[in-house]
CSV table of C-alpha atoms in Angstrom, one decimal:
chain,number,residue,atom,x,y,z
A,1,MET,CA,62.8,129.7,31.1
A,2,ASP,CA,61.6,127.1,28.5
A,3,ILE,CA,65.6,126.8,27.5
A,4,LEU,CA,65.7,125.5,30.9
A,5,SER,CA,63.6,122.9,30.9
A,6,ASP,CA,63.8,119.6,30.1
A,7,ASP,CA,62.7,120.8,26.2
A,8,GLY,CA,65.0,123.1,26.4
A,9,ALA,CA,68.0,120.3,27.6
A,10,MET,CA,66.6,118.3,24.2
A,11,ALA,CA,66.4,121.5,22.3
A,12,LEU,CA,70.0,122.5,23.4
A,13,GLU,CA,71.5,119.1,22.5
A,14,MET,CA,70.1,119.0,18.4
A,15,ALA,CA,71.4,122.6,18.1
A,16,ALA,CA,75.0,121.7,19.3
A,17,ALA,CA,74.7,118.7,16.8
A,18,GLU,CA,74.2,121.3,13.8
A,19,SER,CA,77.7,123.3,12.6
A,20,ASP,CA,76.2,126.1,11.8
A,21,PRO,CA,73.3,127.5,14.3
A,22,ASP,CA,73.4,130.7,12.5
A,23,SER,CA,72.1,129.2,9.3
A,24,LEU,CA,68.3,128.8,8.1
A,25,GLY,CA,68.6,125.2,7.7
A,26,ALA,CA,69.8,125.0,11.6
A,27,ALA,CA,66.5,126.7,12.2
A,28,GLU,CA,63.9,124.9,9.4
A,29,ARG,CA,65.2,121.4,11.0
A,30,LEU,CA,65.0,122.4,14.9
A,31,ARG,CA,61.5,123.6,14.3
A,32,ARG,CA,60.3,121.0,12.6
A,33,ARG,CA,60.5,118.9,16.2
A,34,PHE,CA,60.0,122.3,18.5
A,35,PRO,CA,58.6,125.6,19.0
A,36,SER,CA,60.2,128.2,16.9
A,37,GLU,CA,60.4,130.2,20.0
A,38,LEU,CA,62.4,127.4,21.5
A,39,ALA,CA,64.2,126.3,18.7
A,40,ALA,CA,65.7,129.7,18.4
A,41,ALA,CA,66.4,130.6,21.6
A,42,ALA,CA,68.0,127.4,21.4
A,43,LEU,CA,70.3,127.7,18.3
A,44,THR,CA,70.9,131.6,19.8
A,45,GLN,CA,72.3,129.4,23.2
A,46,VAL,CA,74.6,127.0,20.8
A,47,ALA,CA,76.0,130.4,19.1
A,48,LEU,CA,77.1,131.8,22.3
A,49,ARG,CA,78.7,129.1,23.9
A,50,ARG,CA,80.9,128.9,20.7
A,51,ARG,CA,82.0,132.3,20.6
A,52,ALA,CA,82.3,132.1,24.9
A,53,ARG,CA,84.9,129.0,24.8
A,54,GLY,CA,88.1,131.1,24.8
A,55,LYS,CA,86.6,133.3,27.2
A,56,LEU,CA,85.1,130.5,29.4
A,57,PRO,CA,86.0,127.0,30.3
A,58,MET,CA,82.5,125.6,31.3
A,59,ALA,CA,81.0,127.8,28.2
A,60,GLU,CA,79.5,124.5,26.8
A,61,GLN,CA,77.3,124.2,30.1
A,62,MET,CA,76.2,127.7,30.6
A,63,PHE,CA,73.8,130.1,29.4
A,64,PHE,CA,74.1,133.4,27.9
A,65,THR,CA,72.8,136.3,26.7
A,66,PRO,CA,74.8,138.6,23.9
A,67,ASP,CA,75.2,141.5,26.0
A,68,GLY,CA,75.7,139.2,29.4
A,69,LEU,CA,78.4,137.1,27.0
A,70,GLU,CA,79.9,140.6,25.8
A,71,GLN,CA,80.5,142.0,29.5
A,72,ALA,CA,81.1,138.8,31.0
A,73,THR,CA,84.4,138.3,33.0
A,74,ARG,CA,87.2,135.9,31.4
A,75,TRP,CA,88.1,133.2,33.8
A,76,VAL,CA,91.1,134.0,34.7
A,77,VAL,CA,90.4,137.3,35.9
A,78,ALA,CA,87.5,136.3,37.6
A,79,ARG,CA,89.4,133.3,39.7
A,80,TRP,CA,92.2,135.9,40.3
A,81,ARG,CA,89.6,138.5,41.8
A,82,ALA,CA,87.8,135.9,43.9
A,83,ALA,CA,91.4,135.2,45.7
A,84,ARG,CA,91.6,138.9,46.6
A,85,PHE,CA,88.2,138.4,48.3
A,86,VAL,CA,89.6,135.3,49.7
A,87,ASP,CA,92.8,137.3,51.1
A,88,THR,CA,91.0,139.9,52.7
A,89,GLY,CA,89.0,136.7,55.1
A,90,VAL,CA,85.5,137.5,54.2
A,91,SER,CA,83.6,134.6,54.1
A,92,GLU,CA,80.6,136.1,51.9
A,93,VAL,CA,80.5,138.3,48.7
A,94,TRP,CA,77.8,140.2,47.7
A,95,ASP,CA,77.6,140.5,44.0
A,96,LEU,CA,75.6,143.3,42.8
A,97,GLY,CA,74.3,143.4,39.1
A,98,CYS,CA,75.6,139.7,38.6
A,99,GLY,CA,74.5,139.5,35.2
A,100,ILE,CA,75.0,135.7,33.6
A,101,GLY,CA,76.9,135.1,37.1
A,102,VAL,CA,80.5,134.6,35.9
A,103,ASP,CA,82.2,136.3,38.6
A,104,ALA,CA,79.6,134.5,41.4
A,105,MET,CA,80.7,131.0,39.9
A,106,ALA,CA,84.4,132.0,40.8
A,107,LEU,CA,83.3,133.5,43.9
A,108,SER,CA,81.6,130.3,44.5
A,109,GLU,CA,84.4,128.5,43.4
A,110,ALA,CA,87.0,129.8,45.4
A,111,GLY,CA,84.8,128.9,48.3
A,112,LEU,CA,82.7,131.9,49.6
A,113,GLY,CA,79.1,132.0,50.2
A,114,VAL,CA,77.8,134.1,47.1
A,115,HIS,CA,74.5,136.4,47.2
A,116,ALA,CA,73.5,137.5,44.0
A,117,VAL,CA,71.4,140.6,43.2
A,118,GLU,CA,70.5,141.0,38.8
A,119,LEU,CA,67.8,143.3,38.2
A,120,ASP,CA,66.7,141.4,34.9
A,121,PRO,CA,64.7,138.0,35.6
A,122,VAL,CA,65.6,136.5,33.0
A,123,THR,CA,69.1,136.8,33.2
A,124,ALA,CA,68.6,135.9,36.9
A,125,ALA,CA,67.4,132.3,36.1
A,126,LEU,CA,70.3,132.3,33.4
A,127,ALA,CA,72.8,132.7,36.4
A,128,ARG,CA,71.1,130.7,39.1
A,129,ALA,CA,71.6,127.8,36.3
A,130,ASN,CA,75.4,128.6,36.1
A,131,LEU,CA,75.9,129.2,39.6
A,132,ALA,CA,74.8,125.5,39.9
A,133,LEU,CA,77.6,124.3,37.9
A,134,VAL,CA,80.1,125.3,40.9
A,135,GLY,CA,77.9,123.9,43.8
A,136,GLY,CA,75.2,127.3,43.4
A,137,GLY,CA,74.8,130.4,45.4
A,138,GLU,CA,71.4,133.1,46.5
A,139,VAL,CA,70.5,134.8,43.0
A,140,THR,CA,67.9,137.2,43.9
A,141,VAL,CA,65.9,139.8,41.4
A,142,GLY,CA,65.9,143.3,42.5
A,143,ARG,CA,67.5,146.4,42.5
A,144,ALA,CA,71.3,146.7,43.7
A,145,GLU,CA,70.5,149.9,45.6
A,146,ASP,CA,68.0,148.2,47.7
A,147,VAL,CA,70.2,145.4,49.2
A,148,GLN,CA,71.4,146.2,52.5
A,149,VAL,CA,75.1,144.5,52.2
A,150,PRO,CA,76.0,143.0,55.9
A,151,GLU,CA,79.0,144.9,57.7
A,152,TRP,CA,81.3,142.0,57.7
A,153,GLY,CA,80.7,141.0,54.0
A,154,GLY,CA,82.0,142.1,51.0
A,155,ILE,CA,80.8,144.0,48.1
A,156,PHE,CA,81.6,143.2,44.3
A,157,LEU,CA,80.4,145.6,41.8
A,158,ASP,CA,79.9,145.0,37.7
A,159,PRO,CA,78.1,147.7,36.8
A,160,ALA,CA,76.0,147.0,33.1
A,161,ARG,CA,77.1,149.6,30.6
A,162,ARG,CA,74.5,148.9,27.9
A,163,THR,CA,71.5,151.2,27.4
A,164,ALA,CA,69.0,151.3,24.4
A,165,ARG,CA,71.4,152.7,22.7
A,166,GLY,CA,74.0,150.5,22.8
A,167,ARG,CA,77.3,150.5,24.7
A,168,THR,CA,78.1,153.2,26.9
A,169,TRP,CA,81.3,154.8,28.7
A,170,ASP,CA,79.6,157.7,30.2
A,171,VAL,CA,79.5,156.2,34.1
A,172,ALA,CA,75.7,158.4,34.5
A,173,ASP,CA,74.6,155.3,32.4
A,174,LEU,CA,76.1,152.7,34.5
A,175,THR,CA,73.5,150.1,36.1
A,176,PRO,CA,73.8,149.8,39.1
A,177,PRO,CA,74.3,153.6,39.1
A,178,TRP,CA,77.7,155.6,39.7
A,179,PRO,CA,76.8,157.2,43.3
A,180,LEU,CA,76.3,153.8,44.7
A,181,VAL,CA,79.8,152.1,43.1
A,182,GLU,CA,81.4,155.2,44.3
A,183,GLY,CA,79.9,154.9,47.9
A,184,HIS,CA,80.7,151.5,48.6
A,185,LEU,CA,84.7,151.9,47.1
A,186,THR,CA,85.3,154.5,50.0
A,187,GLY,CA,83.0,152.4,52.1
A,188,GLU,CA,84.9,150.7,55.2
A,189,GLN,CA,83.4,147.0,53.9
A,190,ALA,CA,85.8,145.2,51.2
A,191,ALA,CA,84.8,146.2,47.6
A,192,ILE,CA,85.7,145.7,44.6
A,193,ALA,CA,84.4,147.1,41.3
A,194,LYS,CA,85.0,146.0,37.5
A,195,LEU,CA,84.8,149.2,34.9
A,196,GLY,CA,85.3,149.4,31.5
A,197,PRO,CA,89.0,150.1,31.0
A,198,GLY,CA,88.8,154.0,29.9
A,199,LEU,CA,87.1,154.9,32.8
A,200,PRO,CA,88.4,158.8,33.0
A,201,LYS,CA,91.1,158.3,35.5
A,202,GLN,CA,89.7,161.8,37.7
A,203,LEU,CA,86.6,159.5,38.4
A,204,ILE,CA,88.7,157.2,40.5
A,205,PRO,CA,87.8,157.8,44.0
A,206,ASP,CA,90.8,159.0,46.3
A,207,GLY,CA,91.9,155.8,47.9
A,208,ALA,CA,91.1,153.4,45.8
A,209,GLY,CA,93.8,151.1,44.3
A,210,ALA,CA,93.0,150.9,40.4
A,211,ALA,CA,94.2,148.0,38.0
A,212,TRP,CA,93.9,147.8,34.4
A,213,VAL,CA,93.7,143.9,33.7
A,214,SER,CA,94.9,142.5,30.3
A,215,VAL,CA,94.4,139.1,28.7
A,216,GLY,CA,97.1,138.0,25.9
A,217,GLY,CA,97.4,141.5,25.0
A,218,ASP,CA,94.2,143.0,25.0
A,219,VAL,CA,92.5,145.2,28.2
A,220,VAL,CA,89.7,144.0,29.6
A,221,GLU,CA,88.7,146.1,32.6
A,222,VAL,CA,90.0,148.5,35.1
A,223,MET,CA,89.4,146.9,38.3
A,224,LEU,CA,88.9,149.5,41.7
A,225,SER,CA,88.9,148.2,45.3
A,226,ASN,CA,89.4,149.7,48.9
A,227,ILE,CA,91.4,146.4,49.9
A,228,SER,CA,94.5,147.0,47.3
A,229,PRO,CA,97.1,150.2,48.1
A,230,PRO,CA,96.2,153.6,46.4
A,231,GLY,CA,97.6,154.1,43.2
A,232,PRO,CA,97.5,152.2,39.7
A,233,ARG,CA,98.3,148.8,38.9
A,234,ALA,CA,98.8,147.0,35.6
A,235,VAL,CA,97.3,143.4,35.8
A,236,VAL,CA,99.0,141.3,32.7
A,237,PHE,CA,98.0,137.9,32.1
A,238,PRO,CA,100.2,136.6,29.4
A,239,ARG,CA,98.8,134.5,26.9
A,240,GLY,CA,98.0,130.8,28.4
A,241,GLU,CA,99.1,131.8,31.9
A,242,THR,CA,96.3,131.5,34.4
A,243,GLU,CA,98.5,134.2,37.1
A,244,PRO,CA,99.3,137.6,36.4
A,245,ASP,CA,102.4,140.0,36.5
A,246,ILE,CA,101.5,142.8,38.5
A,247,LEU,CA,103.4,146.8,37.6
A,248,VAL,CA,103.4,148.9,40.4
A,249,ARG,CA,104.4,152.5,40.6
A,250,GLY,CA,107.8,152.9,41.4
A,251,ALA,CA,110.2,155.0,38.9
A,252,GLY,CA,110.6,158.6,38.0
A,253,PRO,CA,109.7,159.2,34.5
A,254,LEU,CA,111.9,158.6,31.1
A,255,PRO,CA,114.1,161.0,29.6
A,256,VAL,CA,113.9,161.5,25.8
A,257,ALA,CA,116.5,160.5,23.6
A,258,PRO,CA,117.2,158.9,20.1
A,259,PRO,CA,116.1,155.4,18.9
A,260,GLY,CA,118.5,152.7,20.8
A,261,GLY,CA,119.3,148.7,19.0
A,262,PHE,CA,115.6,147.9,21.2
A,263,ILE,CA,112.4,149.4,21.3
A,264,HIS,CA,109.9,147.9,23.5
A,265,GLU,CA,106.0,148.0,23.1
A,266,PRO,CA,104.6,147.9,26.7
A,267,ASP,CA,101.4,145.9,27.4
A,268,ASN,CA,98.3,148.3,26.8
A,269,ALA,CA,97.4,147.8,30.3
A,270,VAL,CA,101.0,149.3,31.5
A,271,ILE,CA,99.8,152.2,29.1
A,272,ARG,CA,96.9,152.9,30.6
A,273,ALA,CA,98.3,152.7,34.2
A,274,GLY,CA,100.8,154.8,33.4
A,275,LEU,CA,103.7,152.7,34.2
A,276,VAL,CA,105.7,152.9,31.1
A,277,ALA,CA,108.8,154.2,33.3
A,278,GLU,CA,108.2,151.2,35.4
A,279,ALA,CA,108.0,148.7,32.5
A,280,VAL,CA,111.6,149.8,31.1
A,281,PRO,CA,114.0,150.7,33.8
A,282,GLY,CA,116.7,151.9,32.5
A,283,GLY,CA,115.3,153.0,28.8
A,284,TRP,CA,114.2,156.4,27.2
A,285,LEU,CA,111.2,157.4,25.4
A,286,LEU,CA,111.8,158.3,21.7
A,287,ALA,CA,109.2,161.3,22.2
A,288,ALA,CA,107.6,162.9,25.1
A,289,GLY,CA,103.9,161.1,25.0
A,290,VAL,CA,104.6,158.5,22.6
A,291,ALA,CA,104.5,155.1,24.7
A,292,TYR,CA,107.3,153.3,23.1
A,293,ALA,CA,110.6,153.2,24.6
A,294,SER,CA,114.5,152.2,23.9
A,295,SER,CA,117.4,150.7,25.4
A,296,GLU,CA,120.6,149.0,23.7
A,297,ALA,CA,119.2,146.1,25.1
A,298,PRO,CA,116.2,143.8,25.8
A,299,ALA,CA,113.7,144.1,28.1
A,300,SER,CA,112.8,140.5,28.3
A,301,SER,CA,109.9,141.5,30.9
A,302,PRO,CA,106.4,140.1,30.4
A,303,PHE,CA,105.5,144.1,30.6
A,304,VAL,CA,107.0,144.9,26.9
A,305,THR,CA,107.2,143.8,23.6
A,306,ASP,CA,111.0,143.7,22.3
A,307,TYR,CA,111.7,144.6,19.1
A,308,GLN,CA,115.1,144.5,17.3
A,309,VAL,CA,115.6,147.4,15.0
A,310,ARG,CA,117.1,146.1,11.9
A,311,GLU,CA,117.1,149.9,9.9
A,312,VAL,CA,115.3,153.4,10.4
A,313,LEU,CA,113.7,154.9,7.5
A,314,GLU,CA,112.5,158.0,6.6
A,315,TYR,CA,108.4,157.9,7.0
A,316,ASP,CA,107.6,158.7,3.6
A,317,VAL,CA,105.3,156.5,1.6
A,318,ALA,CA,107.3,156.9,-1.4
A,319,THR,CA,110.4,155.5,0.4
A,320,LEU,CA,108.7,152.7,2.2
A,321,ARG,CA,106.8,151.9,-1.1
A,322,ARG,CA,110.5,151.9,-2.2
A,323,TRP,CA,112.1,149.3,0.5
A,324,VAL,CA,108.8,147.2,0.2
A,325,ARG,CA,109.8,146.6,-3.5
A,326,GLN,CA,113.6,146.0,-3.2
A,327,HIS,CA,113.1,143.7,-0.6
A,328,ARG,CA,110.1,141.1,-2.1
A,329,ILE,CA,108.1,142.1,1.3
A,330,GLY,CA,104.2,140.3,0.7
A,331,ARG,CA,103.7,139.9,4.5
A,332,LEU,CA,103.8,143.4,6.0
A,333,GLU,CA,102.8,144.2,9.9
A,334,ILE,CA,102.5,147.5,10.2
A,335,LYS,CA,102.4,148.9,14.1
A,336,ARG,CA,101.9,152.7,15.0
A,337,ARG,CA,102.5,155.0,18.2
A,338,ALA,CA,101.5,158.5,18.0
A,339,ILE,CA,101.6,158.7,14.1
A,340,ASP,CA,98.4,159.5,12.7
A,341,VAL,CA,97.7,156.8,9.7
A,342,ASP,CA,95.6,153.3,9.0
A,343,PRO,CA,97.2,150.5,8.6
A,344,ALA,CA,94.7,148.9,6.7
A,345,VAL,CA,95.3,152.1,3.8
A,346,LEU,CA,99.3,152.5,4.3
A,347,ARG,CA,99.5,148.6,4.0
A,348,LYS,CA,97.7,148.9,0.3
A,349,GLN,CA,99.6,152.1,-0.8
A,350,LEU,CA,102.8,150.0,-0.3
A,351,LYS,CA,101.6,147.2,-2.6
A,352,PRO,CA,103.2,144.6,-0.6
A,353,ARG,CA,103.8,141.5,-3.3
A,354,GLY,CA,106.6,138.7,-2.8
A,355,ASP,CA,108.1,135.9,-0.2
A,356,GLY,CA,109.3,138.2,2.3
A,357,ALA,CA,108.1,139.7,5.9
A,358,ALA,CA,108.7,142.4,7.8
A,359,THR,CA,107.1,144.5,10.2
A,360,LEU,CA,107.3,148.4,10.2
A,361,LEU,CA,107.0,150.4,13.8
A,362,LEU,CA,105.9,153.9,13.1
A,363,ALA,CA,106.7,156.4,16.0
A,364,ARG,CA,106.9,160.1,16.1
A,365,THR,CA,110.0,160.6,17.6
A,366,ALA,CA,112.1,163.7,18.6
A,367,ALA,CA,113.7,164.3,15.3
A,368,GLY,CA,110.3,163.6,13.5
A,369,ALA,CA,108.4,160.5,12.4
A,370,ARG,CA,110.7,157.8,11.8
A,371,ALA,CA,109.5,154.2,10.3
A,372,PHE,CA,111.5,151.2,11.9
A,373,VAL,CA,112.1,147.8,10.3
A,374,VAL,CA,112.1,145.8,13.5
A,375,GLU,CA,112.1,141.9,14.2
A,376,ARG,CA,110.4,140.9,17.4
A,377,VAL,CA,112.3,139.0,20.0
A,378,GLY,CA,111.5,136.0,21.7
């Protein structure tokens, strides 16, 4: 690829000096010195690198495609996953469908031998350049279905979730295909697969562990593996942390009861994993099927955000507008569960104006919909 050449390096250096690589001025300046195709590629890389800064610490040196960056694993998750392979005792891992190579980089950095396979030749070239940043690794252009992994090797799969129509959540559209992923997860070799967090639970193979992973409150993936105990887990990386907190199943269902002095909002990974009861021991639900729990004390847990209840209001636009006006609320945060309302639309209806601030938590309770005026704890 031209972008990987010496001229490409010079074009990247010039593009990196631009404050807005997407601007027409930036394109004109680079085209004066480089061929138009190379100028466009350099400006695209710089824009992608800037977008990747919060996701990957080596972003300024890496090479991306737009789809590759969108699907790329966050570095804290990739490193944590690589450590899971190290724990199994395997010394080499086959990354079948490596994309731009972020997980392969983490595997290599962890001291594992990496054999990466990528169907697209351009993406494979970028993955090879990215792997060189951490000591290198083998990148082969080919189909994952054609690879015979030695019985002593580990297997990682991150199927592409895009088609010509755009992003897909249908496992029938995955590349490598779902039957290959499922076959490795039910096989004897150490295997881990990264999939979208909306994967239907009925597709999880029997005996596989399923970990819903969140970073800074955002659920980024579900990780299936045959090297962890069966059943669901929530893996929560608090913002700025490099090691996660992990929650596993081990509690009965929570009862339903009237709201207490505190409401607890579970991390989305906890909700996806179905572990709300484990996240709030001793608590209760506001209503059946509503993922807000309550108690009389803060949970003080990495798996939930605690809110102290200051007032309870009827869920009625006129009532809420009156409350907002009386308290001169200008900065208004609206959160909801099991309430069919667009917070942005409701905020306009409530007409916040003033120097006060408040958080409204809207939720269905056993007694009907309620609006809680809450204050975040901690």
